[in-house]
Coordinates of N, CA and C in Angstrom, one line a residue:
A224 N 14.1 -20.9 37.4 CA 15.2 -20.9 36.4 C 16.2 -20.0 37.9
L225 N 17.3 -20.5 38.5 CA 17.8 -20.1 39.4 C 19.0 -20.8 39.1
G226 N 19.7 -20.1 40.0 CA 21.2 -20.0 39.7 C 22.0 -19.4 38.2
W227 N 22.5 -20.8 38.2 CA 22.8 -20.7 36.8 C 21.9 -20.2 35.4
G228 N 20.6 -20.6 35.5 CA 19.3 -20.5 35.0 C 19.7 -19.0 35.0
T229 N 19.1 -18.7 35.6 CA 18.9 -17.3 35.9 C 19.9 -16.5 35.1
E230 N 21.0 -16.5 35.5 CA 22.0 -15.7 34.7 C 22.8 -16.6 33.1
F231 N 21.3 -17.5 32.9 CA 22.2 -18.2 31.0 C 20.6 -17.2 30.9
L232 N 19.8 -16.6 31.7 CA 19.6 -15.3 31.0 C 20.1 -14.6 30.2
L233 N 21.2 -13.7 31.3 CA 21.9 -13.1 30.1 C 22.4 -12.5 28.6
T234 N 22.5 -13.8 28.0 CA 23.1 -14.4 27.5 C 22.0 -13.6 26.1
C235 N 20.4 -13.7 26.1 CA 19.1 -13.8 25.4 C 19.4 -12.8 24.7
D236 N 18.8 -12.4 23.5 CA 18.8 -11.1 23.5 C 17.3 -10.6 23.5
Y237 N 16.4 -11.8 24.1 CA 15.2 -10.8 24.3 C 14.7 -12.2 25.4
R238 N 14.2 -12.0 26.6 CA 13.4 -13.2 26.8 C 11.7 -12.9 27.8
I239 N 11.1 -13.6 27.4 CA 10.2 -14.2 27.8 C 9.6 -15.1 28.6
T240 N 9.0 -14.5 29.0 CA 8.9 -15.5 31.4 C 6.7 -15.8 31.1
T241 N 6.4 -16.4 31.8 CA 5.2 -17.2 31.6 C 4.8 -15.9 33.5
N242 N 3.7 -16.1 34.0 CA 3.3 -16.3 35.2 C 3.7 -17.4 36.4
R243 N 3.8 -17.8 36.0 CA 4.2 -19.4 36.8 C 6.2 -19.5 36.9
S244 N 7.0 -18.6 35.9 CA 8.4 -18.7 36.5 C 8.3 -18.5 37.5
A245 N 9.6 -18.8 38.0 CA 10.6 -18.0 39.2 C 11.8 -18.3 38.9
F246 N 12.4 -16.8 39.3 CA 14.2 -16.9 39.0 C 14.6 -16.5 40.7
G247 N 15.9 -16.6 40.3 CA 16.7 -16.2 41.3 C 17.9 -16.7 41.5
L248 N 18.9 -16.2 42.3 CA 20.4 -16.7 42.3 C 20.5 -16.9 44.0
P249 N 20.6 -17.8 44.4 CA 20.7 -18.9 45.5 C 22.0 -19.0 46.3
E250 N 23.0 -18.9 45.5 CA 24.5 -19.0 45.8 C 24.9 -18.4 46.7
T251 N 24.3 -17.5 47.4 CA 25.1 -16.3 48.4 C 24.6 -17.9 50.0
S252 N 23.9 -18.1 50.1 CA 23.2 -19.1 50.7 C 23.9 -20.7 50.8
L253 N 24.4 -20.8 49.8 CA 25.0 -21.9 49.5 C 26.6 -22.1 49.8
G254 N 27.0 -20.6 50.1 CA 28.2 -20.7 50.2 C 29.3 -19.6 49.3
I255 N 29.0 -19.8 48.4 CA 29.7 -19.1 46.7 C 28.3 -18.2 46.7
I256 N 28.9 -17.7 45.2 CA 28.4 -16.3 44.8 C 28.2 -16.8 43.7
P257 N 27.3 -16.2 42.6 CA 27.1 -16.3 41.2 C 28.1 -16.7 40.4
G258 N 28.3 -17.2 39.6 CA 29.8 -17.0 39.0 C 29.7 -17.2 36.9
A259 N 28.9 -17.2 36.5 CA 28.3 -17.5 35.2 C 27.5 -15.8 34.8
G260 N 28.2 -14.8 35.6 CA 27.4 -13.6 35.3 C 26.3 -12.6 36.5
G261 N 25.4 -13.5 36.8 CA 24.9 -13.0 37.9 C 26.3 -12.4 39.4
T262 N 27.6 -11.9 39.0 CA 28.5 -10.8 39.5 C 28.5 -9.9 38.6
S263 N 29.0 -10.6 37.7 CA 29.9 -8.9 37.4 C 28.7 -9.2 35.9
D264 N 27.7 -9.2 35.3 CA 27.1 -8.4 34.8 C 25.2 -8.4 34.8
L265 N 24.8 -8.7 35.6 CA 23.4 -8.9 36.0 C 22.9 -7.3 36.1
W266 N 23.8 -6.7 37.2 CA 23.7 -5.1 37.1 C 23.0 -4.5 35.9
I267 N 23.8 -5.3 35.1 CA 23.7 -3.9 33.9 C 22.7 -4.3 32.6
E268 N 21.5 -5.2 33.0 CA 20.5 -5.8 33.2 C 19.4 -5.6 33.3
I269 N 19.4 -5.3 35.2 CA 18.4 -5.0 35.8 C 18.5 -3.8 37.4
G270 N 20.2 -2.5 37.0 CA 20.4 -2.1 38.1 C 20.8 -2.9 39.2
T271 N 21.9 -2.2 39.9 CA 22.3 -2.5 40.8 C 21.7 -2.8 42.2
A272 N 20.6 -1.5 42.5 CA 20.0 -2.3 43.4 C 19.8 -3.5 43.5
Q273 N 18.5 -3.1 42.3 CA 18.0 -5.4 42.1 C 19.1 -6.6 41.7
A274 N 20.3 -6.5 41.4 CA 20.7 -7.6 41.9 C 21.2 -7.5 42.9
L275 N 22.7 -6.6 43.8 CA 21.8 -6.8 44.6 C 21.4 -7.7 45.5
R276 N 19.6 -7.4 45.6 CA 18.6 -7.7 46.4 C 18.8 -9.3 46.0
M277 N 18.7 -9.8 45.0 CA 18.7 -11.0 44.0 C 20.4 -11.7 44.5
G278 N 21.3 -10.8 44.5 CA 22.6 -11.8 44.7 C 22.4 -12.1 46.9
M279 N 22.8 -10.7 47.2 CA 22.9 -11.2 48.7 C 20.9 -11.7 49.7
T280 N 20.6 -11.8 48.7 CA 19.2 -12.8 49.8 C 18.8 -13.9 48.9
G281 N 19.0 -14.2 48.0 CA 18.8 -15.7 47.5 C 17.8 -15.3 47.0
E282 N 16.3 -14.7 47.0 CA 14.8 -14.1 47.3 C 14.9 -15.3 45.8
R283 N 13.9 -15.8 46.0 CA 13.1 -16.3 43.8 C 12.2 -14.6 43.9
I284 N 12.0 -14.5 42.3 CA 11.2 -13.9 42.0 C 10.7 -14.2 41.1
S285 N 8.8 -13.9 41.1 CA 8.5 -14.3 39.9 C 8.5 -14.1 38.3
G286 N 7.6 -14.2 37.6 CA 7.5 -13.5 36.0 C 7.4 -12.3 36.3
E287 N 6.3 -11.8 37.0 CA 5.6 -10.7 36.4 C 6.8 -9.7 36.9
E288 N 7.6 -10.2 38.1 CA 8.7 -9.3 39.3 C 9.6 -8.9 38.2
S289 N 10.6 -10.5 37.2 CA 11.4 -10.4 36.6 C 11.0 -9.5 35.6
H290 N 9.8 -9.4 35.3 CA 9.2 -8.1 33.9 C 9.4 -6.9 34.7
R291 N 9.0 -6.4 35.4 CA 8.9 -5.3 36.5 C 10.3 -4.7 36.5
I292 N 11.2 -5.5 36.5 CA 12.5 -4.9 37.0 C 13.2 -5.4 36.1
G293 N 13.2 -5.6 34.9 CA 13.9 -5.7 33.6 C 14.6 -6.8 33.2
L294 N 14.8 -7.7 34.0 CA 15.5 -8.9 33.7 C 14.6 -10.0 32.3
T295 N 13.3 -9.7 32.2 CA 12.8 -10.3 30.7 C 11.8 -9.2 30.2
Q296 N 11.8 -9.3 29.0 CA 10.8 -8.3 28.0 C 9.5 -8.7 28.3
E297 N 9.0 -9.8 28.3 CA 7.0 -9.9 28.3 C 6.8 -11.0 29.0
V298 N 5.9 -10.8 29.7 CA 5.3 -12.1 30.1 C 3.7 -12.4 29.0
V299 N 4.0 -13.6 29.3 CA 2.8 -14.5 29.3 C 1.9 -15.9 29.6
V300 N 1.3 -15.7 29.1 CA 0.6 -16.8 30.3 C 0.8 -17.9 30.7
D301 N 1.2 -19.0 29.6 CA 2.0 -20.0 29.7 C 3.3 -20.9 29.0
W302 N 3.7 -21.3 28.5 CA 4.9 -22.0 27.9 C 4.5 -21.9 26.9
E303 N 3.2 -22.5 26.3 CA 3.1 -22.4 25.1 C 3.3 -21.0 24.6
K304 N 2.3 -20.0 25.1 CA 1.9 -19.2 24.5 C 3.3 -17.5 24.4
G305 N 4.2 -18.7 24.9 CA 5.8 -18.2 25.2 C 6.7 -18.9 23.8
M306 N 6.1 -20.2 23.8 CA 6.6 -21.0 23.1 C 6.2 -19.9 21.3
E307 N 5.2 -20.2 20.9 CA 4.8 -19.1 20.2 C 4.7 -17.7 20.0
R308 N 5.2 -17.1 21.2 CA 5.8 -15.5 20.5 C 7.3 -15.2 19.9
A309 N 8.0 -16.5 20.7 CA 9.1 -16.7 20.2 C 9.7 -17.6 19.3
I310 N 8.6 -17.7 18.3 CA 8.5 -18.1 16.6 C 7.8 -17.0 16.1
A311 N 7.0 -16.2 16.8 CA 7.0 -15.4 16.1 C 7.6 -14.1 15.8
L312 N 8.2 -14.0 16.4 CA 9.3 -13.1 16.6 C 10.3 -13.3 15.9
A313 N 10.8 -14.6 16.0 CA 12.0 -15.1 14.7 C 11.6 -15.2 13.5
A314 N 10.3 -15.3 13.5 CA 9.8 -15.7 11.9 C 9.8 -13.9 11.2
K315 N 9.2 -12.5 12.5 CA 9.2 -11.7 11.7 C 11.0 -11.0 11.7
A316 N 12.3 -11.8 12.4 CA 13.5 -10.9 11.8 C 13.8 -11.7 11.4
S317 N 13.4 -13.5 10.6 CA 13.9 -13.6 9.4 C 13.1 -13.4 8.0
R318 N 12.9 -11.9 7.8 CA 12.0 -11.7 7.0 C 13.2 -10.2 6.9
C319 N 13.9 -9.6 7.9 CA 14.4 -8.9 7.9 C 15.8 -9.2 7.1
S320 N 16.5 -7.7 6.7 CA 17.6 -8.2 5.6 C 18.8 -9.0 6.6
P321 N 19.1 -10.4 6.6 CA 20.7 -10.4 7.1 C 21.6 -9.7 7.5
T322 N 22.3 -9.2 6.7 CA 23.0 -8.5 6.8 C 23.1 -7.4 7.8
A323 N 21.6 -6.3 7.3 CA 21.7 -5.1 8.6 C 21.3 -5.8 10.1
T324 N 20.5 -6.8 10.4 CA 20.0 -7.1 11.6 C 21.3 -7.3 12.1
A325 N 22.7 -8.5 11.9 CA 23.9 -9.2 11.8 C 24.1 -7.4 12.1
G326 N 24.5 -6.1 11.6 CA 25.2 -5.1 11.1 C 24.8 -4.8 12.6
F327 N 23.5 -4.5 12.9 CA 22.5 -3.7 13.7 C 23.0 -4.1 15.1
K328 N 23.1 -5.5 15.5 CA 23.3 -6.3 16.5 C 24.7 -5.9 16.9
R329 N 25.3 -6.1 16.2 CA 27.3 -6.1 16.8 C 27.3 -4.7 16.8
A330 N 26.7 -3.6 16.2 CA 26.9 -1.9 16.3 C 27.0 -1.8 17.3
L331 N 25.0 -2.5 18.3 CA 24.7 -2.1 19.5 C 25.4 -2.5 20.4
L332 N 25.1 -3.9 20.1 CA 26.1 -4.3 21.1 C 27.9 -3.6 21.0
A333 N 28.9 -2.9 20.9 CA 29.9 -2.7 20.4 C 30.0 -1.0 20.7
S334 N 28.9 -1.0 20.5 CA 28.1 0.7 21.5 C 28.4 0.8 23.0
M335 N 27.7 -0.1 23.6 CA 28.1 -0.7 25.0 C 29.3 0.0 26.0
G336 N 28.8 0.9 26.5 CA 29.7 1.4 27.4 C 31.0 2.6 26.6
R337 N 30.5 2.3 25.2 CA 31.3 3.7 24.6 C 31.1 5.0 24.7
G338 N 31.6 6.4 24.7 CA 31.0 7.8 24.3 C 30.2 7.8 23.3
P339 N 29.9 8.9 23.3 CA 28.4 9.2 21.9 C 29.5 9.1 20.5
N340 N 30.2 9.9 20.4 CA 31.2 9.8 19.2 C 31.8 8.9 18.9
F341 N 32.3 7.7 19.6 CA 32.4 6.6 19.4 C 30.8 5.7 19.0
R342 N 29.7 5.5 19.5 CA 28.8 5.4 19.0 C 28.0 5.4 17.9
Q343 N 28.3 6.8 17.7 CA 27.3 7.4 16.5 C 28.4 7.1 15.0
G344 N 29.8 7.1 15.5 CA 30.6 6.9 14.4 C 30.4 5.2 13.9
L345 N 30.4 4.4 15.0 CA 30.4 2.7 14.7 C 28.8 3.2 13.9
E346 N 27.4 3.5 14.0 CA 26.1 3.7 13.7 C 26.3 4.3 12.6
A347 N 27.4 4.7 12.0 CA 27.5 5.2 10.7 C 28.2 4.5 9.8
R348 N 28.8 3.6 10.4 CA 29.8 2.8 9.9 C 28.5 1.4 8.8
A349 N 27.5 1.3 10.5 CA 27.0 -0.2 10.0 C 26.0 0.7 9.1
Y350 N 25.6 1.6 9.6 CA 25.0 2.2 8.4 C 25.6 1.6 6.4
E351 N 26.6 2.9 6.6 CA 27.3 2.3 4.9 C 27.3 1.0 4.9
H352 N 27.4 0.3 5.7 CA 27.9 -1.4 5.0 C 26.6 -1.5 4.4
C353 N 25.5 -1.5 5.5 CA 24.2 -1.8 4.1 C 23.8 -1.2 3.2
V354 N 24.6 -0.1 2.9 CA 24.5 1.2 2.0 C 25.7 0.2 0.9
N355 N 26.2 -0.3 1.1 CA 27.5 -0.9 0.5 C 27.2 -1.8 -0.3
T356 N 26.1 -2.6 0.3 CA 26.3 -4.2 0.7 C 25.6 -4.2 -0.5
G357 N 24.5 -2.7 -1.6 CA 23.2 -3.4 -1.7 C 22.2 -3.6 -0.9
E358 N 21.9 -3.7 0.1 CA 20.5 -4.5 1.1 C 20.1 -2.6 1.0
A359 N 20.3 -1.8 1.1 CA 19.4 -0.6 1.4 C 18.3 -0.4 0.0
T360 N 19.2 -0.5 -1.0 CA 18.8 -0.7 -2.1 C 17.4 -1.4 -2.5
I361 N 17.3 -3.1 -2.2 CA 17.0 -4.2 -2.5 C 16.0 -3.5 -1.2
G362 N 16.1 -3.2 -0.1 CA 15.1 -2.7 0.9 C 14.3 -1.6 0.3
R363 N 14.5 -0.7 -0.2 CA 13.9 0.4 -0.9 C 13.2 -0.3 -2.0
A364 N 14.0 -0.9 -3.2 CA 13.2 -1.8 -4.0 C 12.0 -2.5 -3.7
N365 N 12.0 -2.9 -2.8 CA 11.1 -3.6 -2.4 C 10.0 -3.3 -0.9
F366 N 10.3 -2.4 -0.7 CA 9.3 -1.8 0.1 C 8.1 -1.9 0.0
K367 N 6.6 -1.6 -0.5 CA 6.0 -1.7 -1.0 C 5.3 -3.6 -0.4
Q368 N 6.6 -4.2 -0.3 CA 6.3 -6.1 0.3 C 6.9 -6.0 1.6
I369 N 7.8 -5.2 1.8 CA 8.2 -5.3 2.8 C 7.1 -5.0 4.2
I370 N 6.1 -3.9 3.6 CA 5.5 -3.0 4.6 C 4.1 -4.4 4.8
K371 N 4.1 -4.7 3.6 CA 2.6 -5.9 3.9 C 3.0 -6.8 4.9
G372 N 4.8 -7.0 4.5 CA 4.5 -8.6 5.2 C 5.3 -9.4 4.2
E373 N 5.3 -9.0 3.3 CA 5.8 -10.2 2.2 C 7.6 -10.3 2.5
E374 N 7.9 -12.0 1.9 CA 9.1 -12.2 1.9 C 9.8 -11.2 1.0
V375 N 11.3 -11.3 0.8 CA 11.4 -10.7 0.5 C 13.0 -11.3 -0.2
T376 N 13.5 -11.3 -1.1 CA 14.7 -12.3 -1.1 C 16.2 -10.9 -1.2
W377 N 16.8 -11.3 0.0 CA 18.3 -10.0 0.4 C 19.3 -10.4 -0.4
G378 N 20.2 -9.8 -0.3 CA 21.2 -10.4 -1.0 C 22.1 -12.0 -0.1
P379 N 23.3 -11.9 -0.4 CA 24.3 -12.6 0.3 C 24.6 -12.0 1.6
F380 N 24.8 -12.7 3.3 CA 24.6 -12.1 4.1 C 26.8 -11.4 4.0
T381 N 26.6 -10.2 4.7 CA 28.1 -9.7 4.7 C 28.4 -9.1 6.0
P382 N 28.8 -9.6 6.8 CA 28.8 -9.0 8.3 C 30.0 -7.7 8.3
F383 N 29.1 -7.4 8.8 CA 30.0 -6.2 9.4 C 31.4 -6.1 10.4
Q384 N 31.6 -5.6 10.2 CA 33.2 -5.9 11.3 C 33.6 -4.3 11.7
P385 N 32.2 -4.0 13.0 CA 32.6 -3.0 13.9 C 34.5 -2.6 14.0

């Protein structure tokens, strides 16, 4: 995943890599700069020093190194194991309340870069949304099934508006 491929990772909620993967930003060696988030957003994920290293040197990093610096969250042995893990994570997410899951993600993303009062207020509003839509009641009523990993019928999806 060189250039745009590495930058595309920044759009993903969670990133799984293999030991054989390679990542890099070779754009400066081509006389350009990364233009799909490598310059503007990569530092948020991996820190300024690592982003500078990748962007200024064009160095290719391994899957292990991408995990060490926070570009990816898990390392698996091969592509097949990565797909198995991705499918398992998607299955876990699909058993959760769609309203609560989307509310969590929206509140988290809207909190980024904001002060603690804003973040806490947003979290409280997202929590209230889950209570007001009835999802919390469904969760409490089905607690034993949820703990066992069984399917639960959630209410209709109701998006949270931050």
